XYZ file of C-alpha atoms in Angstrom:
137
model
C 54.333 -18.249 2.289
C 55.441 -14.613 1.540
C 53.400 -15.025 -1.699
C 50.069 -16.685 0.154
C 49.792 -13.884 2.525
C 50.327 -11.130 0.087
C 47.829 -12.798 -2.451
C 45.529 -13.205 0.723
C 46.060 -9.204 1.722
C 45.283 -8.024 -1.628
C 41.980 -10.606 -2.253
C 40.429 -8.928 1.452
C 41.633 -5.373 0.058
C 39.202 -6.404 -3.603
C 36.637 -7.469 -1.317
C 36.361 -4.480 0.519
C 36.720 -2.151 -2.351
C 33.958 -4.319 -3.808
C 31.936 -4.222 -0.886
C 32.286 0.053 -1.265
C 31.284 0.021 -4.662
C 27.254 0.658 -5.548
C 26.262 -2.366 -7.687
C 24.951 -0.643 -10.872
C 23.703 -3.850 -12.415
C 21.393 -4.325 -9.562
C 20.299 -0.789 -9.287
C 19.231 -0.872 -13.055
C 17.848 -4.244 -12.961
C 15.368 -2.824 -9.774
C 14.919 0.228 -11.360
C 13.216 -1.593 -14.576
C 11.462 -4.382 -12.311
C 9.643 -1.373 -10.354
C 8.710 0.480 -13.629
C 6.980 -2.770 -15.566
C 5.039 -3.641 -12.232
C 3.807 0.240 -11.870
C 2.667 0.161 -15.621
C 0.772 -3.318 -15.210
C -0.982 -2.561 -11.934
C -3.322 0.283 -11.568
C -2.805 2.321 -8.458
C -4.888 0.033 -6.150
C -5.025 2.792 -2.972
C -6.591 5.316 -5.321
C -8.888 3.016 -6.819
C -10.378 2.595 -2.679
C -10.246 6.232 -2.270
C -12.400 6.644 -5.180
C -14.905 4.078 -4.003
C -14.668 5.326 -0.220
C -15.665 9.143 -1.557
C -18.259 7.503 -4.270
C -21.672 9.543 -3.636
C -23.996 7.886 -1.801
C -27.450 9.500 -1.912
C -27.377 12.617 0.770
C -25.085 11.149 3.096
C -21.468 10.699 3.484
C -20.259 7.326 4.971
C -18.769 7.814 8.345
C -15.396 7.478 9.724
C -16.419 4.543 11.758
C -18.226 2.492 8.952
C -14.703 3.100 6.451
C -12.599 1.828 9.061
C -14.994 -1.356 9.745
C -14.863 -2.017 6.248
C -11.320 -1.537 5.857
C -10.944 -4.077 9.050
C -12.907 -6.258 7.318
C -11.077 -6.377 4.121
C -8.115 -7.309 5.757
C -9.410 -9.807 8.155
C -12.000 -11.436 5.570
C -14.778 -10.858 7.996
C -18.120 -8.812 7.077
C -18.829 -5.840 8.923
C -22.430 -5.556 10.609
C -23.393 -2.113 9.693
C -24.914 -1.519 6.602
C -23.056 1.246 5.003
C -19.738 -0.628 5.992
C -20.912 -4.008 4.551
C -21.822 -2.233 0.930
C -18.355 -0.679 0.900
C -16.771 -3.696 2.085
C -18.353 -5.583 -0.909
C -17.327 -2.507 -3.109
C -13.743 -2.698 -1.780
C -13.578 -6.548 -2.836
C -15.097 -6.035 -5.920
C -11.616 -3.731 -6.755
C -9.590 -6.936 -5.165
C -11.151 -9.009 -7.391
C -9.778 -7.430 -10.627
C -7.799 -9.268 -12.608
C -4.848 -6.365 -13.217
C -5.056 -5.921 -9.236
C -2.793 -8.163 -7.176
C -4.157 -9.514 -3.615
C -0.696 -8.173 -2.297
C -1.100 -4.673 -3.571
C -4.586 -4.515 -2.398
C -3.600 -5.543 1.088
C -0.610 -3.018 1.303
C -3.320 -0.364 0.414
C -5.917 -1.326 2.617
C -3.674 -1.885 5.042
C -2.251 1.780 4.677
C -5.400 3.238 4.488
C -6.562 2.037 8.041
C -3.108 3.199 9.402
C -4.152 6.429 8.200
C -7.860 6.536 9.177
C -6.622 5.719 12.815
C -4.469 8.673 12.823
C -6.928 11.073 11.634
C -9.989 9.909 13.619
C -11.297 12.636 15.632
C -13.768 11.142 18.609
C -16.072 14.450 18.417
C -15.761 14.622 14.628
C -17.139 11.451 12.986
C -16.023 12.419 9.110
C -12.641 13.581 9.749
C -10.567 10.981 7.789
C -13.545 11.375 5.143
C -12.863 15.105 4.482
C -9.358 14.211 4.926
C -9.381 12.060 1.582
C -11.539 14.343 -0.042
C -8.884 17.323 0.458
C -6.066 14.551 -0.796
C -8.401 13.557 -3.928
C -9.236 17.228 -5.273
């Protein structure tokens, strides 16, 4: 019985040491996977921002139109306003590209929508678009 208890104690100590040790093979595998996916996929959020900031004649999109288009992309419903509908169509063209995954597109749209709602100003209808313009320049 003493050998069995000694063996159990040594195995438990080894398990504790293993639990504290960083797994270097797992870390290198994760890093390698991240590098390959980022090399294959474009910056989807950057593509969406460039589409939002693309010149449209003499006027700039209002935050309301941008938010409506972003919400439409997440829900799959077409916005009612003409500016929002045009942006919605152009953003969906990005989603249909071969090198853009659906998950990456939804993540980018979700993060842009979250940022848009946090930078929206009731008194100023273009605060978010100006914020994107400053970030992109």
